[in-house]
Structures are given as C-alpha cells and as structure tokens.
Short mmCIF file of C-alpha atoms and ligand atoms in Angstrom, two decimals:
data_model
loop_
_atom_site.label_atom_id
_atom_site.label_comp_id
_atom_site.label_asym_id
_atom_site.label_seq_id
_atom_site.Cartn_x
_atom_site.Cartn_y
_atom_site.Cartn_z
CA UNK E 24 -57.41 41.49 -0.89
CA UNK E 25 -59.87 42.22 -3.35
CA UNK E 26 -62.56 39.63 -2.23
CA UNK E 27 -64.65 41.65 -0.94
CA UNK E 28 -66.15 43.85 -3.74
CA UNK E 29 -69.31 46.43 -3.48
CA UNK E 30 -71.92 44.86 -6.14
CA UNK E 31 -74.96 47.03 -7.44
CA UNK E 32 -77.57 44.90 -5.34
CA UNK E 33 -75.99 46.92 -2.10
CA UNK E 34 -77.37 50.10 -3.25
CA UNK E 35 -79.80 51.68 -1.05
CA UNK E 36 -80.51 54.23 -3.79
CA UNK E 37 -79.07 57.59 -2.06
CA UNK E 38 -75.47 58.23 -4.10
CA UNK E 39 -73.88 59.81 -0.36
CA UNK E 40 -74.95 56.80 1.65
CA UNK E 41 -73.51 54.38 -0.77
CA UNK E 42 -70.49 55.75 -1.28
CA UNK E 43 -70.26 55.25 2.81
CA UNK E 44 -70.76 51.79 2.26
CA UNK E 45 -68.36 51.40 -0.41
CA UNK E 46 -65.98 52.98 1.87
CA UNK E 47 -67.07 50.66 4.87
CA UNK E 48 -66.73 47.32 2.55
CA UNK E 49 -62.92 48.64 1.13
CA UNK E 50 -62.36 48.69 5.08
CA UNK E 51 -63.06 45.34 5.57
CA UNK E 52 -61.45 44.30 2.41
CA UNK E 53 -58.59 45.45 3.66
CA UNK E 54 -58.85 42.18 6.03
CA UNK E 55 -57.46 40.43 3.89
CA UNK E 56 -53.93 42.03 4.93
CA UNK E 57 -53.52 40.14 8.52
CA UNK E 58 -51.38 42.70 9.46
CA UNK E 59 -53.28 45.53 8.76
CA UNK E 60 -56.55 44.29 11.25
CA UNK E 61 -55.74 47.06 14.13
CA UNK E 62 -55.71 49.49 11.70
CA UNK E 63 -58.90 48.84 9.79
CA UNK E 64 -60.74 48.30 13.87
CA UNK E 65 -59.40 51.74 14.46
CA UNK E 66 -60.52 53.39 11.01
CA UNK E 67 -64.09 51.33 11.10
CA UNK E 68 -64.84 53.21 14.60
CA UNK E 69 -64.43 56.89 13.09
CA UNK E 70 -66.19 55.75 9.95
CA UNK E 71 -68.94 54.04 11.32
CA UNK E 72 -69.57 56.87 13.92
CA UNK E 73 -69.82 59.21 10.89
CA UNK E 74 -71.47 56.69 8.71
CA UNK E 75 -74.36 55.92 11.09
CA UNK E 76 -74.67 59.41 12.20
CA UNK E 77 -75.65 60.68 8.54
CA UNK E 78 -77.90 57.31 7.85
CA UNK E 79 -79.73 58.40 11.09
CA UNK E 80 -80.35 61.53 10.24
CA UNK E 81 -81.63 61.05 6.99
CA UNK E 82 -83.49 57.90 8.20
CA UNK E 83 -85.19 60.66 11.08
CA UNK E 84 -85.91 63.41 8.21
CA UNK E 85 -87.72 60.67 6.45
CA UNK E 86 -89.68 59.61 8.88
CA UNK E 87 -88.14 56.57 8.50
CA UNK E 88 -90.72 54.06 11.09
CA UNK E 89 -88.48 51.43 11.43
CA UNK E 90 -85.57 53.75 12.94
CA UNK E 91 -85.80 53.12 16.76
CA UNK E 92 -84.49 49.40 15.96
CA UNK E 93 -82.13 50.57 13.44
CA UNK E 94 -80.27 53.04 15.38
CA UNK E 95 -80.06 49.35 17.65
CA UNK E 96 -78.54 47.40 15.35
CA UNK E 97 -76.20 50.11 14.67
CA UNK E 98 -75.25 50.80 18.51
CA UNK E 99 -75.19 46.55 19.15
CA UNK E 100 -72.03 46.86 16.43
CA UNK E 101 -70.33 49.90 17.99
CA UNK E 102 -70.43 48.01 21.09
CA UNK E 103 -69.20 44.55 19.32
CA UNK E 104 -66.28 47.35 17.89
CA UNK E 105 -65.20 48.54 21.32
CA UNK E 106 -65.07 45.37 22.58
CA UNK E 107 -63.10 43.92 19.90
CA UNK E 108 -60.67 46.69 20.28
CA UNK E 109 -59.92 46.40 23.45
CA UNK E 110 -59.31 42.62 23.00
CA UNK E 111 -57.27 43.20 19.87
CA UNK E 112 -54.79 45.59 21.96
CA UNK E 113 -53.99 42.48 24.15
CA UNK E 114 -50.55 41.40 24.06
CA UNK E 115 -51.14 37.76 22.45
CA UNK E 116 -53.95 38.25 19.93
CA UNK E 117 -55.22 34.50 18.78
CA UNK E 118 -55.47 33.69 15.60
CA UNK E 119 -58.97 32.43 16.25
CA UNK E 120 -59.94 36.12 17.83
CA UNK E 121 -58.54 37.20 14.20
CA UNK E 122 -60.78 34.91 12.85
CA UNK E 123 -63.76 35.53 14.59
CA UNK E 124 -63.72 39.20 14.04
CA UNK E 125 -63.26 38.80 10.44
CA UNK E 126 -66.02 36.43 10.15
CA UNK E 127 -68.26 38.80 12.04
CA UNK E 128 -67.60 41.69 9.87
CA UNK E 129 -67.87 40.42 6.90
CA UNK E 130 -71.49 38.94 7.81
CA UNK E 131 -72.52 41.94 9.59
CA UNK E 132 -71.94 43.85 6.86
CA UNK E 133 -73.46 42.22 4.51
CA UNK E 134 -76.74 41.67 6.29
CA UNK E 135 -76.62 45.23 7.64
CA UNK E 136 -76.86 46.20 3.98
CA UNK E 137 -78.75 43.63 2.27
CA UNK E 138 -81.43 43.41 4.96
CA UNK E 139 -81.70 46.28 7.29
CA UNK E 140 -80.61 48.88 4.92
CA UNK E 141 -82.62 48.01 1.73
CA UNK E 142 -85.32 48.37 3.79
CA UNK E 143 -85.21 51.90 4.31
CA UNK E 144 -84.58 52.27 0.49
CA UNK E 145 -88.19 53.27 -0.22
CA UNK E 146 -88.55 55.68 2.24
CA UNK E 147 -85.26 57.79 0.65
CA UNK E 148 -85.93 59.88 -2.57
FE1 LIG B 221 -77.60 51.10 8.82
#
C-alpha cells in the first residue's frame, strides 16, 4: 500500500470535494491489500453514490454546462461497479478479474480527476 498517493495537481479547488477524492484514492490504495478487494468494491459503491451526488449538485448550482455528460461518466462507473461486484462474489475469482479491476480503477480515477474534473474547476468558487 501506499502507492497510490493524492498529489496537489488533483485539486479541483473546492476543500469538500477534494477531501472526497482523497477519500476515494485511500480506497483504491487500499488495493494494494489483495485480500481486502471485496471490501474496498463494497465501500467504493456507498462512497461514490455520496461522492457523485454532492459533485452533481454543486456542478447543477453552478451551472456547470458540461454536466449532462458528466453525470455519464459518473453513471458508466457505477454500472462498471455493479458489475464488478457481482462478478467478484463468484465462487472462483481469477486473478486476472483481480487484475483487471485494479487496473481499471486506478486509471479511471485518475482520468476522472485529472480530466473530467479539472474541468469543472473554473466554474466552482
Ligand atoms: Fe466527477
């Protein structure tokens, strides 16, 4: 563990929103720990359901423009989450499925943040 770090250049410049994704990337730092992967799939669906829920809102108050394919990107990964779930509660879970969804959140995240985030930075103040 311990890899996966927040850095400054995540900051979307609202203190609430970051501390959400502080707490999202400590979640999937917690990855590292193989054995702890169903619990970190279970925690990342009531986090992210509270964590998008807020970003929406305050994306809608702002009259964020961008919003309708934001609130997209953020149901495409709550659908990638229930799906992932339900495999991960399969009796023989691969160690390539492990892979795969560790791969996939780590780079969602990311460019969730980097890209799709930051870009509703300006419209926050
Ligand atoms: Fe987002």
């Amino acid at each position: 563990m311990g890899d996966f770090i927040w850095r400054p250049e995540y900051s979307v410049g609202d203190e609430h929103l970051d501390q959400q994704h502080r707490g999202l990337i400590e979640l999937i730092d917690m990855l590292g720990d193989e054995s702890r992967m169903g619990e970190v799939l279970e925690r990342l669906e009531i986090y992210v359901d509270e964590h998008f829920r807020d970003e929406e809102g305050m994306l809608d108050k702002a009259g964020y423009p961008d919003l309708t394919a934001h609130k997209q990107q953020h149901k495409a990964f709550e659908e990638w989450l229930a799906v992932s779930r339900r495999a991960f509660r399969e009796p023989e879970v691969s160690g390539m499925l492990r892979e795969s969804i560790r791969a996939y959140l780590k780079s969602w995240l990311v460019n969730h943040i980097m890209v799709s985030d930051k870009d509703y930075a300006s419209w926050l103040d």
